[in-house]
Coordinates of C-alpha atoms and ligand atoms in Angstrom, one line a residue:
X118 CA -117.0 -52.7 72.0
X119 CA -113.7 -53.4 70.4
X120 CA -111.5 -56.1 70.9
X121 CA -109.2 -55.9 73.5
X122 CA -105.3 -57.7 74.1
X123 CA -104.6 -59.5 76.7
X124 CA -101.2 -60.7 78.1
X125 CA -101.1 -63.8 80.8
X126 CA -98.9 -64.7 83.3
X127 CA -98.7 -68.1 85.1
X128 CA -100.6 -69.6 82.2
X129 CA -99.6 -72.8 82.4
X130 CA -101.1 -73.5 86.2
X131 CA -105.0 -74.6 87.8
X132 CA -106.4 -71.3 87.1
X133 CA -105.0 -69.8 84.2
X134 CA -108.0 -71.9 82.3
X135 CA -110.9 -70.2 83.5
X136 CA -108.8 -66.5 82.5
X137 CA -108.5 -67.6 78.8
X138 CA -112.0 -69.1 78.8
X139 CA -113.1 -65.5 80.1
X140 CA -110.8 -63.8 77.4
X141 CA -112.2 -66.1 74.8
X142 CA -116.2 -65.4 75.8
X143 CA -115.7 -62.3 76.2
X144 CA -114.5 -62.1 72.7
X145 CA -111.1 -60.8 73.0
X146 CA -107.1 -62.0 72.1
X147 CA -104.8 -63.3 74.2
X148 CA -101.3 -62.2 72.3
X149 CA -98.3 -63.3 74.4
X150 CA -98.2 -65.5 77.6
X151 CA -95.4 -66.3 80.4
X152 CA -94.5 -68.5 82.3
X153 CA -90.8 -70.2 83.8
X154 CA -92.4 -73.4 83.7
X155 CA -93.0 -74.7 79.8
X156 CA -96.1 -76.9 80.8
X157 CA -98.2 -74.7 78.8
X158 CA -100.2 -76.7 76.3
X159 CA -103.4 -75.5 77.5
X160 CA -102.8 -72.3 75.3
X161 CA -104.0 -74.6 71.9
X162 CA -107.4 -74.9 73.6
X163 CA -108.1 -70.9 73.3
X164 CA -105.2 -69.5 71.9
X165 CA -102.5 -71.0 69.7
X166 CA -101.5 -68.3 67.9
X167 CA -100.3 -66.5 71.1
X168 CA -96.6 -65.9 71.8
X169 CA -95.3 -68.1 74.6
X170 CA -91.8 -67.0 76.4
X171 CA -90.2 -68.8 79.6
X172 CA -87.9 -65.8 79.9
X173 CA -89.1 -63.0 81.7
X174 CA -86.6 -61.0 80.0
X175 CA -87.5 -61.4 76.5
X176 CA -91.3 -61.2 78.4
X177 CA -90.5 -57.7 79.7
X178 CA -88.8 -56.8 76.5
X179 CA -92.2 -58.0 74.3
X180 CA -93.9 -55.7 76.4
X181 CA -91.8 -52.3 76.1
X182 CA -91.8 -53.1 71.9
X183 CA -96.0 -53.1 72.0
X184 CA -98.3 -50.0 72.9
X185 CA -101.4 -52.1 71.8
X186 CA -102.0 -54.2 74.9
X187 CA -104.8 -53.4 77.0
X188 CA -104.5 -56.1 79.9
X189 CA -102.4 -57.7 82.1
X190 CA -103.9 -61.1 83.7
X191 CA -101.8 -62.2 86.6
X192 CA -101.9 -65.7 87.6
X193 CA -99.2 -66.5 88.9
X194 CA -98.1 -67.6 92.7
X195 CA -99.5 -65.0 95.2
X196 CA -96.0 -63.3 96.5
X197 CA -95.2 -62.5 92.7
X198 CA -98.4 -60.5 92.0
X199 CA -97.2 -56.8 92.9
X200 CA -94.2 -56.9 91.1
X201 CA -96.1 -58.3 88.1
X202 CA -99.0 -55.5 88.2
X203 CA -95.9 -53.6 88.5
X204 CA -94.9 -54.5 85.0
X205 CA -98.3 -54.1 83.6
X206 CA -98.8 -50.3 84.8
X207 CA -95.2 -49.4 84.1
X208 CA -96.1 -50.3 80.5
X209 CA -99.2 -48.4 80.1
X210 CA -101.4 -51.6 81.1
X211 CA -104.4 -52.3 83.0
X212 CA -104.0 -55.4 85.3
X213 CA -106.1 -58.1 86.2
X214 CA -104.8 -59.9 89.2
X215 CA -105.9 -63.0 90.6
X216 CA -106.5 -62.8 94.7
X217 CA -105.1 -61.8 96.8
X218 CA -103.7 -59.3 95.1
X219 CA -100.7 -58.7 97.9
X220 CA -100.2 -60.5 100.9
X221 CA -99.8 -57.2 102.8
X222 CA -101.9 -54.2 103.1
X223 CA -98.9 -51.7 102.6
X224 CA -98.1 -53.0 99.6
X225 CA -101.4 -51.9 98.1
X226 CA -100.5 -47.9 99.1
X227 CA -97.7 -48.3 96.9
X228 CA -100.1 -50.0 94.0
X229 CA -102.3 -47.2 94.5
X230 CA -100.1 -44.6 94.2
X231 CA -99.1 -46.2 90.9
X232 CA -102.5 -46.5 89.5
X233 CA -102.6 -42.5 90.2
X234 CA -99.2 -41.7 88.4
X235 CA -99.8 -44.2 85.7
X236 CA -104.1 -43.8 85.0
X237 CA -104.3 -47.4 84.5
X238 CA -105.9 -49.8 87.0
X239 CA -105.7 -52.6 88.8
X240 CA -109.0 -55.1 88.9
X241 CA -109.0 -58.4 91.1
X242 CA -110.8 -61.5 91.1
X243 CA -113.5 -61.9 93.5
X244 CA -115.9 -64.0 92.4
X245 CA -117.9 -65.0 95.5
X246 CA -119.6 -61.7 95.1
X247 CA -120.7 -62.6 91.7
X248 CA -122.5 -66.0 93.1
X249 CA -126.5 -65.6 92.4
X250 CA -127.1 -67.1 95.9
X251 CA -124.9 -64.7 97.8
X252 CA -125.7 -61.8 95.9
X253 CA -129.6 -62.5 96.9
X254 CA -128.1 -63.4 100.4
X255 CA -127.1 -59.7 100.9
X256 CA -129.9 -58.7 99.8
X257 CA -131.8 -60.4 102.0
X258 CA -129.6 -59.5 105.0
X259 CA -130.0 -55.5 105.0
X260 CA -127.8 -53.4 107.5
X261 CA -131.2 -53.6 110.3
X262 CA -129.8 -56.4 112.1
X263 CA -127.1 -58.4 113.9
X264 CA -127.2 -61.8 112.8
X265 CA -125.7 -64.7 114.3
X266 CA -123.5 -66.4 111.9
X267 CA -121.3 -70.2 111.4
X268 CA -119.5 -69.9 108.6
X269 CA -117.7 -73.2 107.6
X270 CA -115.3 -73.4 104.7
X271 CA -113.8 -76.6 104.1
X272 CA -111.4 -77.6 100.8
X273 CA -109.5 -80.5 100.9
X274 CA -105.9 -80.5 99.1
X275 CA -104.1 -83.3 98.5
X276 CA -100.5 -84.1 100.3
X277 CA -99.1 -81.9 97.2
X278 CA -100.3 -78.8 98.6
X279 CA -97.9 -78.8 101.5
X280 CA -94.7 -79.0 98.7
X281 CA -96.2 -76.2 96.6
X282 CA -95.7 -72.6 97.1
X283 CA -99.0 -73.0 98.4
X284 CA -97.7 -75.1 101.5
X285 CA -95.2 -72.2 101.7
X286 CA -96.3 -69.2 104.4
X287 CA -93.9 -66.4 102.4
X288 CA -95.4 -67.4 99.3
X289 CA -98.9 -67.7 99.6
X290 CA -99.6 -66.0 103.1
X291 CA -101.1 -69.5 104.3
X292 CA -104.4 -71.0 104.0
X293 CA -106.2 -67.9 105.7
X294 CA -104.5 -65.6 103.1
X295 CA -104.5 -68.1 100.2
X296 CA -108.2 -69.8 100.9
X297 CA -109.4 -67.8 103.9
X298 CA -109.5 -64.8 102.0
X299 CA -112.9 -65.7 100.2
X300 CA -114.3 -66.6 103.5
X301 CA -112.7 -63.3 104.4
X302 CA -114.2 -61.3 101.9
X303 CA -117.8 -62.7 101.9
X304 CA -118.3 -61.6 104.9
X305 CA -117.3 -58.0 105.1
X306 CA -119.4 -57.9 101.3
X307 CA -122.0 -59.2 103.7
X308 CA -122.0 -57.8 106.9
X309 CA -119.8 -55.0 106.7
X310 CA -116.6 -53.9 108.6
X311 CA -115.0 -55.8 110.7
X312 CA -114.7 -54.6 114.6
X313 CA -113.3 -57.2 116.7
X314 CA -111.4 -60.2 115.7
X315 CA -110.5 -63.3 118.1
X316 CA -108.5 -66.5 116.7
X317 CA -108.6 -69.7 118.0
X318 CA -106.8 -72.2 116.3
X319 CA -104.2 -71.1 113.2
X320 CA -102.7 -74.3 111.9
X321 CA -101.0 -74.6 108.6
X322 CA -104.1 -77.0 107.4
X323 CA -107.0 -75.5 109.2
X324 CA -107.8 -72.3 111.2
X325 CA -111.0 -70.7 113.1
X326 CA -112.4 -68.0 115.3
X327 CA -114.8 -65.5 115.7
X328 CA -115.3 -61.6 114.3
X329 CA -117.9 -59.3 115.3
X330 CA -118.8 -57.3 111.8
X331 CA -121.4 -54.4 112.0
X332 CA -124.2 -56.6 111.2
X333 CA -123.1 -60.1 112.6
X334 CA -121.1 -62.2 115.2
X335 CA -119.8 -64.9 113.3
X336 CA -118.2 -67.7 114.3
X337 CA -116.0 -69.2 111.6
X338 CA -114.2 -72.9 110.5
X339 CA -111.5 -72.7 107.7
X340 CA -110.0 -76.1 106.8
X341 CA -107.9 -78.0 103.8
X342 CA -108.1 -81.5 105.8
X343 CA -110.3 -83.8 103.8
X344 CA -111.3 -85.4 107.6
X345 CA -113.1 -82.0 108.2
X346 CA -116.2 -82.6 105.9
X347 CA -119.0 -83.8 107.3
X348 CA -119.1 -88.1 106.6
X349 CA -122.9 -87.3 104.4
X350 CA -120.5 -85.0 101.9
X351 CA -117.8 -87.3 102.1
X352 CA -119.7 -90.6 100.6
X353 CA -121.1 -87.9 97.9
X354 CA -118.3 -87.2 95.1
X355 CA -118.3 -83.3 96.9
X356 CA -115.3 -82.2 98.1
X357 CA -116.1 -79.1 99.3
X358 CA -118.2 -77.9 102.0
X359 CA -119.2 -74.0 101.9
X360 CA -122.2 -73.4 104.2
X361 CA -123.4 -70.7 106.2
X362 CA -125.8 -70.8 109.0
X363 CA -127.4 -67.3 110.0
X364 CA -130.4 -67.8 112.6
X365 CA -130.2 -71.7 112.4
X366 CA -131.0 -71.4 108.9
X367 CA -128.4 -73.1 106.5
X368 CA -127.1 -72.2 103.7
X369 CA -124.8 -74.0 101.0
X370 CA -122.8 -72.1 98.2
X371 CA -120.7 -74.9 97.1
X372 CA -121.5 -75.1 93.8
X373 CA -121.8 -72.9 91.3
X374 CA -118.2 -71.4 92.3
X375 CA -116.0 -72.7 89.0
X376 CA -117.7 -70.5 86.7
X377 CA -118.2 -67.1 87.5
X378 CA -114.6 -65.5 85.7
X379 CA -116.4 -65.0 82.7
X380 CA -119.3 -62.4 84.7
X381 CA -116.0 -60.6 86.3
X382 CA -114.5 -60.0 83.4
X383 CA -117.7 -58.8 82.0
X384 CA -118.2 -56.3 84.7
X385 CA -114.2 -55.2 84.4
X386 CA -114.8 -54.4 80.6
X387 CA -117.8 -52.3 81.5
X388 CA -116.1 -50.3 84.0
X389 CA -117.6 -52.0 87.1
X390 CA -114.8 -54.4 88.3
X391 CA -113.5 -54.6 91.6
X392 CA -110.5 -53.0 92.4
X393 CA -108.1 -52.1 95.1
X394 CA -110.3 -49.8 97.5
X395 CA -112.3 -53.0 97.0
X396 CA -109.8 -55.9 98.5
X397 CA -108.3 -54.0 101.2
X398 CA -110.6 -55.2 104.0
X399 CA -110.2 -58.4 103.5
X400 CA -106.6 -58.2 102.9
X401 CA -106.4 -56.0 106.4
X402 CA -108.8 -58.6 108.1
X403 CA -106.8 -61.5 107.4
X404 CA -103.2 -59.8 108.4
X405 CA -105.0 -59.2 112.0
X406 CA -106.3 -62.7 111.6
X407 CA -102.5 -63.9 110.6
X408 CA -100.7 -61.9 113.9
X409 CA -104.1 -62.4 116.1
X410 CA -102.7 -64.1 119.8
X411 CA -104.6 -67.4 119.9
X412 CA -107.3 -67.5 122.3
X413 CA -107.8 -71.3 123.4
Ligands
NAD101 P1 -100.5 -73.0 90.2 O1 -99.3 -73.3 91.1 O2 -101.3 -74.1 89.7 O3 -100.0 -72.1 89.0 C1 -99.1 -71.1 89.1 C2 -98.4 -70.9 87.7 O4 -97.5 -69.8 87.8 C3 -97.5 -72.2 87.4 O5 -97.7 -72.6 86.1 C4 -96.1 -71.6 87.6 O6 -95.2 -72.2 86.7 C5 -96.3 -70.2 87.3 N1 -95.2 -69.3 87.8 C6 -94.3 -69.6 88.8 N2 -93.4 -68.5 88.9 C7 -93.9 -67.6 88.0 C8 -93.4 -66.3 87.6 N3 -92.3 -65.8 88.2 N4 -94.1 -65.6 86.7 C9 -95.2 -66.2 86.1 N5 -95.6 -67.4 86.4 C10 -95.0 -68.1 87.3 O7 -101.4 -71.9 91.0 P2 -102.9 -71.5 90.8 O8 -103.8 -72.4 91.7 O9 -103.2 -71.5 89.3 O10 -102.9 -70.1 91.4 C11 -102.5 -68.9 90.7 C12 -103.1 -67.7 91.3 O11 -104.6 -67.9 91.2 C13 -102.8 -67.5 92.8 O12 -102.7 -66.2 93.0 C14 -104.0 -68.1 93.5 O13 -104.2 -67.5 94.7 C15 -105.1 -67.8 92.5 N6 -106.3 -68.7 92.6 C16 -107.5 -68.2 92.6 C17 -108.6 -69.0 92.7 C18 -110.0 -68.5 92.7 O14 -110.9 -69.2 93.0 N7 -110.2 -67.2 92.3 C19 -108.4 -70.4 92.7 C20 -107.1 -70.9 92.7 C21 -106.0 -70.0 92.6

């Protein structure tokens, strides 16, 4: 396989890292980055011959002069990522865009569309479905049954979380778009579509409820507030509590989470990455979830 360029937006944020790591192990360039904010040192730990612009402009304008790139990585703040796949398709460009890909499910018709008119494609970043202990989970699971499920999900952030666009409902779609959506996701790659949905709480720091998928009734706990986790994971150094209980039986993904961009870029070279068709549930699920009446 030859080598493939990339381009990078949002490079200078928490997740750009593990995209350059995956460019870099998967043996191919990174040749120009962007973005607004100049905190971008990372780029001498994988690439420091890359071009760097703060502009989009003269971004936009780097792009039209170039018919060698291959890739578009998006990383930037959720509400910017359909205008930026935008860039990458008008240009002849596949793009690789960090979840969610929108924050509604009509914007993805009109990304569709494009990929049809343009024959390039867009590829997003689910990487739950590449954990070893899920993907035996599914395995596991079949389609023969309906389990009962407690899915609990809790991520402390910091006070700094509420400043951020993150903290920011139009930006990020909230923590059931921004963090729920892995939950989200999971479960329809587990136990399939999604037929009834009830919420019960929807706060800007945690959120919970109950969905009835084809193969499970699962009642689920989304949270960002540190008081959440259990006091046993809070005297460990964990932060992060991701367990599932099917039948009584428990089971904890919490590690093993940080390192699995590398595998989807593999499978997105190959041909075998996720893509649009791919994220819509989840995307659909949590915009019922987001305009669900609570049920106390
Ligand atoms: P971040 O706030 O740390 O970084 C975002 C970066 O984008 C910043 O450097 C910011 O300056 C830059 N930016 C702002 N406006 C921009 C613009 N117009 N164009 C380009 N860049 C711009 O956020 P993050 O945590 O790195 O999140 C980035 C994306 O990755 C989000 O879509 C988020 O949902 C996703 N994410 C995914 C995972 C995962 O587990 N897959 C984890 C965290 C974040």
């Amino acid at each position: 396989q030859t080598s493939k360029n990339f381009l990078i937006t949002g490079v200078g944020g928490y997740i750009a890292p593990r995209h350059l790591k995956a460019i870099k192990e998967t043996n191919n360039k990174l040749v120009a980055a962007y973005d607004p904010n100049d905190s971008v040192g990372i780029l001498d730990n994988y690439f420091p011959h890359a071009f760097y612009f703060n502009s989009y402009e003269r971004f936009e304008r780097f792009i039209s002069k170039r018919n060698d790139i291959d890739y578009l990585t998006i990383c930037s703040p959720n509400y910017l990522h359909d205008t930026q796949i935008r860039l990458a398709l008008h240009n002849n460009i596949n793009a690789i865009c960090e979840k969610p890909i929108v924050l509604f499910p009509h914007n993805l018709d009109l990304l569709e569309k494009l990929e049809e008119n343009t024959k390039k494609n867009v590829f997003t970043i689910m990487q739950l479905r590449y954990h070893p202990q899920i993907i035996f989970l599914k395995e596991k699971i079949g389609t023969k049954k309906k389990y009962e499920v407690e899915l609990k999900y809790i991520t402390p952030r910091g006070n700094w979380y509420h400043y951020s666009w993150k903290g920011d409902e139009t930006k990020s779609g909230g923590i059931v778009m921004n963090i729920g959506i892995h939950l989200f996701d999971l479960m329809i790659y587990l136990f399939g579509k999604a037929v009834a949905v009830e919420v019960n709480q929807r706060d800007f720091d945690k959120a919970s409820g109950y969905i009835e998928f084809d193969n499970a009734f699962v009642k689920w706990f989304l949270s960002i507030d540190e008081k959440d986790l259990p006091n046993n994971i809070s005297k460990t150094n964990k932060r992060t509590l991701r367990s599932l209980k099917m039948d009584n039986n428990e089971i904890e993904f919490s590690d093993g989470f940080q390192d699995l961009h590398t595998l989807v870029y593999q499978n997105i070279l190959v041909g075998k990455g996720l893509r649009i068709k791919d994220a819509r549930p989840s995307i659909e699920l949590v915009d019922k979830i987001r305009n669900a009446k609570i049920k106390r």
